[in-house]
Amino acid sequence: MIDLTSKAALVTGGGRGIGREIALRLAQAGCSVAVSDIDIATAQTTAQELEQLGVKALAVKANVADAVEVEGMFKEVLGAFGTLDILVNNAGITRDGLLVRMKEEDWDLVLQVNLKSAFLCCKEVARSMMKARSGKIINIASVVGLMGNFGQANYSASKAGLIGLTKTVARELAGRSICVNAVAPGFIKTAMTDKLSDTDKEKLSSNIPMQKLGSAADVANAVLFLASPLADYITGQVLTVDGGLVM
Ligand code: NAP
């Protein structure tokens, strides 16, 4: 049984999908959770669900690609909780297209939301975690950051970059007992993959050794483990949650 009752976490992009499930899983372990999202309405709905589990919850509106908003988000969360033990950099977007047709603005936006955001958030949280000499940072990457994917030059580059960032920050903060890891989901049933046609979904599943898409809960369970004391000696790792797609 994982007990996070004295801990406080921030989950970015926690209004829906995988982020919402991560927030719920952490709250079920007793953790206070701040849910940030660019869409405050969804963050508030998730925060209300968390409160019903009997934990402290906070909804924060922030575009994580914006340095000023990120700074404000950490001020608000630290003001409310006094400490931040767990940061989950989950917010992410796709703007798919073949390389030859990809617009520069779609490249820039995906890199900003998926990668620059994690740099900004890691930088903000590092100060308080270094002072506390403990902390867990979990970056939600993707298997496509390890293997590439047709039509996702921007997205796969952002996730590969996130893995590089994870390993470097892990090295820089290890001496202060701060663990920094990435979770790389495979293909997970969420709004992001609902956009795919049934034929594409079937094609995807047939390439997965376990022959099915994963669930947001599968990813959240991996995050809960890495956020817990069970993972105190694990840092700089990429944990794939993908039904065996990458091995
Ligand atoms: P999702 O359902 O689209 O949820 C993403 C959340 O992030 C949404 O609440 C979204 O807000 C929010 N968001 C988007 N841009 C933001 C910004 N600039 N600042 C703050 N919040 C922002 O996606 P998901 O499938 O749960 O994915 C979550 C993470 O897992 C992402 O990093 C994704 O790359 C990764 N992942 C997903 C899969 C998959 O198969 N689904 C696979 C591998 C990795 P809005 O509701 O306003 O858009």
Short mmCIF file of C-alpha atoms and ligand atoms in Angstrom, two decimals:
data_model
loop_
_atom_site.label_atom_id
_atom_site.label_comp_id
_atom_site.label_asym_id
_atom_site.label_seq_id
_atom_site.Cartn_x
_atom_site.Cartn_y
_atom_site.Cartn_z
CA MET A 1 0.00 0.00 0.00
CA ILE A 2 1.50 3.34 -1.06
CA ASP A 3 0.93 6.13 1.47
CA LEU A 4 1.51 9.71 0.33
CA THR A 5 -0.54 11.40 3.06
CA SER A 6 2.10 13.96 4.03
CA LYS A 7 3.00 14.79 0.41
CA ALA A 8 1.91 17.46 -2.06
CA ALA A 9 1.91 17.12 -5.84
CA LEU A 10 1.35 19.22 -8.93
CA VAL A 11 0.05 17.59 -12.13
CA THR A 12 0.11 19.74 -15.27
CA GLY A 13 -2.60 19.18 -17.87
CA GLY A 14 -4.55 17.42 -15.12
CA GLY A 15 -7.99 18.51 -16.30
CA ARG A 16 -8.58 15.42 -18.39
CA GLY A 17 -7.09 12.27 -19.88
CA ILE A 18 -3.94 10.75 -18.41
CA GLY A 19 -3.24 13.79 -16.19
CA ARG A 20 -6.66 13.53 -14.52
CA GLU A 21 -6.10 9.83 -13.86
CA ILE A 22 -2.63 10.55 -12.38
CA ALA A 23 -4.13 13.21 -10.09
CA LEU A 24 -6.81 10.76 -8.93
CA ARG A 25 -4.29 7.97 -8.30
CA LEU A 26 -2.04 10.27 -6.22
CA ALA A 27 -5.07 11.51 -4.25
CA GLN A 28 -6.19 7.93 -3.59
CA ALA A 29 -2.80 7.48 -1.90
CA GLY A 30 -3.63 10.47 0.34
CA CYS A 31 -1.53 13.09 -1.47
CA SER A 32 -2.62 16.75 -1.68
CA VAL A 33 -2.83 17.54 -5.39
CA ALA A 34 -2.77 20.76 -7.41
CA VAL A 35 -4.25 20.29 -10.86
CA SER A 36 -3.14 22.82 -13.42
CA ASP A 37 -4.55 23.15 -16.90
CA ILE A 38 -4.85 25.72 -19.66
CA ASP A 39 -8.60 25.09 -19.30
CA ILE A 40 -9.51 26.06 -15.71
CA ALA A 41 -13.01 24.51 -15.95
CA THR A 42 -11.63 20.99 -16.43
CA ALA A 43 -9.00 21.55 -13.71
CA GLN A 44 -11.77 22.62 -11.32
CA THR A 45 -13.83 19.53 -12.12
CA THR A 46 -10.85 17.26 -11.42
CA ALA A 47 -10.03 19.16 -8.21
CA GLN A 48 -13.63 18.66 -7.01
CA GLU A 49 -13.31 14.91 -7.66
CA LEU A 50 -10.09 14.87 -5.62
CA GLU A 51 -11.70 16.71 -2.70
CA GLN A 52 -14.37 14.01 -2.60
CA LEU A 53 -11.53 11.58 -1.83
CA GLY A 54 -10.81 13.61 1.30
CA VAL A 55 -7.55 15.27 0.22
CA LYS A 56 -6.58 18.91 -0.24
CA ALA A 57 -6.95 19.89 -3.89
CA LEU A 58 -6.32 23.04 -5.87
CA ALA A 59 -7.17 24.03 -9.44
CA VAL A 60 -4.76 26.41 -11.18
CA LYS A 61 -5.05 27.95 -14.63
CA ALA A 62 -1.73 28.03 -16.45
CA ASN A 63 -0.37 27.69 -19.94
CA VAL A 64 2.78 25.71 -19.15
CA ALA A 65 4.54 26.98 -22.26
CA ASP A 66 4.53 30.51 -20.81
CA ALA A 67 7.32 31.32 -18.33
CA VAL A 68 5.35 34.03 -16.52
CA GLU A 69 2.31 31.78 -16.08
CA VAL A 70 4.53 28.92 -14.87
CA GLU A 71 6.13 31.19 -12.27
CA GLY A 72 2.67 32.26 -11.10
CA MET A 73 1.48 28.63 -10.98
CA PHE A 74 4.33 27.59 -8.63
CA LYS A 75 3.75 30.63 -6.40
CA GLU A 76 0.08 29.72 -6.10
CA VAL A 77 0.74 26.02 -5.40
CA LEU A 78 3.56 26.63 -2.91
CA GLY A 79 1.42 29.32 -1.24
CA ALA A 80 -1.43 26.85 -0.79
CA PHE A 81 0.52 23.71 0.16
CA GLY A 82 3.70 25.20 1.65
CA THR A 83 5.76 22.49 -0.06
CA LEU A 84 5.84 20.51 -3.29
CA ASP A 85 7.16 16.96 -3.15
CA ILE A 86 6.00 15.62 -6.51
CA LEU A 87 5.87 17.29 -9.93
CA VAL A 88 4.28 15.50 -12.88
CA ASN A 89 4.95 17.25 -16.21
CA ASN A 90 2.04 15.77 -18.14
CA ALA A 91 0.56 18.55 -20.32
CA GLY A 92 1.11 17.77 -23.97
CA ILE A 93 -0.35 18.25 -27.43
CA THR A 94 -0.05 16.86 -30.95
CA ARG A 95 -0.11 18.72 -34.27
CA ASP A 96 0.57 15.83 -36.64
CA GLY A 97 1.56 16.02 -40.28
CA LEU A 98 4.15 14.67 -42.66
CA LEU A 99 7.51 16.42 -42.42
CA VAL A 100 7.26 17.94 -45.90
CA ARG A 101 3.89 19.50 -45.05
CA MET A 102 4.52 20.41 -41.41
CA LYS A 103 4.10 24.10 -40.70
CA GLU A 104 6.82 25.85 -38.72
CA GLU A 105 4.17 27.11 -36.28
CA ASP A 106 3.09 23.51 -35.54
CA TRP A 107 6.71 22.53 -34.91
CA ASP A 108 7.21 25.49 -32.55
CA LEU A 109 3.93 25.03 -30.65
CA VAL A 110 4.48 21.31 -29.96
CA LEU A 111 8.07 21.91 -28.82
CA GLN A 112 6.92 24.72 -26.54
CA VAL A 113 4.02 22.87 -24.92
CA ASN A 114 5.69 19.44 -24.64
CA LEU A 115 9.33 20.32 -23.96
CA LYS A 116 9.94 23.95 -23.00
CA SER A 117 7.16 23.58 -20.41
CA ALA A 118 9.05 20.80 -18.63
CA PHE A 119 12.25 22.88 -18.63
CA LEU A 120 10.34 25.80 -17.07
CA CYS A 121 8.58 23.64 -14.47
CA CYS A 122 11.71 21.66 -13.51
CA LYS A 123 13.60 24.94 -13.07
CA GLU A 124 10.86 26.41 -10.86
CA VAL A 125 10.47 23.34 -8.65
CA ALA A 126 14.20 22.61 -8.35
CA ARG A 127 14.74 25.43 -5.83
CA SER A 128 12.23 24.20 -3.26
CA MET A 129 13.11 20.52 -3.77
CA MET A 130 16.84 21.28 -3.39
CA LYS A 131 16.11 23.09 -0.14
CA ALA A 132 14.05 20.11 1.07
CA ARG A 133 16.72 17.69 -0.16
CA SER A 134 14.03 15.43 -1.58
CA GLY A 135 11.51 15.31 -4.37
CA LYS A 136 10.20 13.38 -7.35
CA ILE A 137 9.86 14.74 -10.86
CA ILE A 138 8.08 12.58 -13.41
CA ASN A 139 7.96 13.64 -17.05
CA ILE A 140 5.33 12.08 -19.30
CA ALA A 141 7.20 11.30 -22.52
CA SER A 142 6.07 8.79 -25.16
CA VAL A 143 7.38 5.69 -26.90
CA VAL A 144 7.54 7.76 -30.08
CA GLY A 145 10.37 9.70 -28.43
CA LEU A 146 12.29 6.40 -28.45
CA MET A 147 11.28 5.00 -31.82
CA GLY A 148 9.90 7.89 -33.94
CA ASN A 149 6.52 7.80 -35.65
CA PHE A 150 5.18 8.55 -39.10
CA GLY A 151 3.66 12.05 -39.19
CA GLN A 152 4.98 13.09 -35.79
CA ALA A 153 8.34 14.78 -36.43
CA ASN A 154 7.48 17.58 -34.00
CA TYR A 155 5.88 15.37 -31.34
CA SER A 156 8.56 12.65 -31.38
CA ALA A 157 11.33 15.28 -31.27
CA SER A 158 9.65 16.93 -28.26
CA LYS A 159 9.36 13.61 -26.42
CA ALA A 160 12.95 12.56 -27.27
CA GLY A 161 14.03 15.98 -25.97
CA LEU A 162 12.02 15.40 -22.82
CA ILE A 163 13.90 12.15 -22.24
CA GLY A 164 17.24 13.97 -22.64
CA LEU A 165 16.07 16.68 -20.24
CA THR A 166 14.98 14.00 -17.74
CA LYS A 167 18.42 12.35 -17.72
CA THR A 168 20.30 15.63 -17.37
CA VAL A 169 18.10 16.99 -14.58
CA ALA A 170 18.35 13.57 -12.88
CA ARG A 171 22.14 13.86 -12.87
CA GLU A 172 22.10 17.47 -11.66
CA LEU A 173 19.67 16.85 -8.79
CA ALA A 174 20.66 13.33 -7.69
CA GLY A 175 23.04 14.65 -5.03
CA ARG A 176 20.06 16.25 -3.27
CA SER A 177 18.08 12.97 -3.30
CA ILE A 178 15.70 14.25 -5.96
CA CYS A 179 14.60 11.55 -8.39
CA VAL A 180 13.79 12.51 -11.97
CA ASN A 181 12.27 9.91 -14.28
CA ALA A 182 10.19 9.67 -17.42
CA VAL A 183 7.20 7.50 -18.14
CA ALA A 184 6.82 6.69 -21.82
CA PRO A 185 3.29 5.55 -22.60
CA GLY A 186 2.62 3.59 -25.77
CA PHE A 187 -0.80 3.98 -27.33
CA ILE A 188 -3.33 4.81 -24.64
CA LYS A 189 -7.11 5.20 -24.94
CA THR A 190 -7.71 8.96 -24.47
CA ALA A 191 -9.07 11.92 -26.44
CA MET A 192 -5.63 12.10 -28.12
CA THR A 193 -5.99 8.60 -29.65
CA ASP A 194 -9.80 8.79 -30.10
CA LYS A 195 -9.03 11.05 -33.07
CA LEU A 196 -7.61 8.01 -34.93
CA SER A 197 -9.79 6.02 -37.32
CA ASP A 198 -10.89 2.47 -36.33
CA THR A 199 -8.62 1.06 -39.05
CA ASP A 200 -5.64 2.99 -37.66
CA LYS A 201 -6.47 1.78 -34.13
CA GLU A 202 -6.64 -1.85 -35.34
CA LYS A 203 -3.34 -1.43 -37.18
CA LEU A 204 -1.79 0.02 -34.02
CA SER A 205 -3.07 -2.77 -31.78
CA SER A 206 -1.79 -5.48 -34.11
CA ASN A 207 1.76 -4.10 -33.68
CA ILE A 208 1.55 -4.24 -29.88
CA PRO A 209 2.72 -7.57 -28.41
CA MET A 210 -0.16 -7.41 -25.88
CA GLN A 211 -2.54 -6.72 -28.83
CA LYS A 212 -4.44 -3.85 -27.17
CA LEU A 213 -4.22 -0.15 -26.36
CA GLY A 214 -3.40 0.76 -22.76
CA SER A 215 -5.53 2.78 -20.35
CA ALA A 216 -4.86 6.04 -18.54
CA ALA A 217 -4.91 3.96 -15.33
CA ASP A 218 -1.97 1.87 -16.60
CA VAL A 219 0.09 5.07 -16.94
CA ALA A 220 -1.11 6.51 -13.62
CA ASN A 221 -0.06 3.34 -11.78
CA ALA A 222 3.50 3.70 -13.12
CA VAL A 223 3.57 7.36 -12.06
CA LEU A 224 2.30 6.48 -8.58
CA PHE A 225 5.13 3.96 -8.20
CA LEU A 226 7.80 6.46 -9.31
CA ALA A 227 6.31 9.15 -7.01
CA SER A 228 6.42 6.81 -4.02
CA PRO A 229 9.20 5.84 -1.60
CA LEU A 230 9.28 2.45 -3.40
CA ALA A 231 11.24 4.27 -6.13
CA ASP A 232 13.64 6.22 -3.89
CA TYR A 233 16.74 4.70 -5.57
CA ILE A 234 15.49 5.03 -9.16
CA THR A 235 16.49 8.09 -11.19
CA GLY A 236 17.19 9.02 -14.81
CA GLN A 237 15.07 6.15 -16.12
CA VAL A 238 12.45 5.84 -18.82
CA LEU A 239 9.67 3.47 -17.83
CA THR A 240 7.72 2.37 -20.91
CA VAL A 241 4.04 1.54 -20.36
CA ASP A 242 3.24 0.16 -23.77
CA GLY A 243 2.15 -3.48 -23.79
CA GLY A 244 5.62 -4.47 -24.99
CA LEU A 245 5.78 -2.17 -28.05
CA VAL A 246 9.34 -1.08 -27.25
CA MET A 247 11.65 -3.69 -25.76
P1 NAP B 1 -5.22 15.03 -23.48
O1 NAP B 1 -6.39 14.15 -23.18
O2 NAP B 1 -5.24 15.88 -24.70
O3 NAP B 1 -4.91 15.92 -22.19
C1 NAP B 1 -3.88 16.87 -22.18
C2 NAP B 1 -4.23 17.94 -21.17
O4 NAP B 1 -3.20 18.94 -21.23
C3 NAP B 1 -5.55 18.63 -21.47
O5 NAP B 1 -6.26 18.85 -20.29
C4 NAP B 1 -5.10 19.93 -22.11
O6 NAP B 1 -6.00 21.01 -21.97
C5 NAP B 1 -3.83 20.21 -21.35
N1 NAP B 1 -2.98 21.18 -22.05
C6 NAP B 1 -2.78 21.28 -23.38
N2 NAP B 1 -1.95 22.30 -23.63
C7 NAP B 1 -1.64 22.86 -22.44
C8 NAP B 1 -0.83 23.97 -22.05
N3 NAP B 1 -0.19 24.71 -22.95
N4 NAP B 1 -0.74 24.28 -20.74
C9 NAP B 1 -1.42 23.55 -19.82
N5 NAP B 1 -2.19 22.50 -20.12
C10 NAP B 1 -2.30 22.16 -21.43
O7 NAP B 1 -3.88 14.16 -23.61
P2 NAP B 1 -3.49 12.77 -22.92
O8 NAP B 1 -3.68 11.70 -23.92
O9 NAP B 1 -4.09 12.64 -21.60
O10 NAP B 1 -1.91 12.98 -22.80
C11 NAP B 1 -1.27 13.36 -21.60
C12 NAP B 1 0.24 13.23 -21.80
O11 NAP B 1 0.55 11.89 -22.14
C13 NAP B 1 0.78 14.11 -22.91
O12 NAP B 1 2.05 14.62 -22.56
C14 NAP B 1 0.91 13.14 -24.06
O13 NAP B 1 1.89 13.56 -24.98
C15 NAP B 1 1.32 11.88 -23.33
N6 NAP B 1 1.06 10.65 -24.08
C16 NAP B 1 -0.21 10.29 -24.45
C17 NAP B 1 -0.39 9.12 -25.15
C18 NAP B 1 -1.76 8.65 -25.59
O14 NAP B 1 -1.84 7.62 -26.27
N7 NAP B 1 -2.83 9.30 -25.22
C19 NAP B 1 0.70 8.33 -25.49
C20 NAP B 1 1.97 8.73 -25.11
C21 NAP B 1 2.13 9.89 -24.40
P3 NAP B 1 -7.23 21.17 -23.02
O15 NAP B 1 -8.27 20.25 -22.53
O16 NAP B 1 -7.64 22.60 -22.92
O17 NAP B 1 -6.69 20.83 -24.37
#
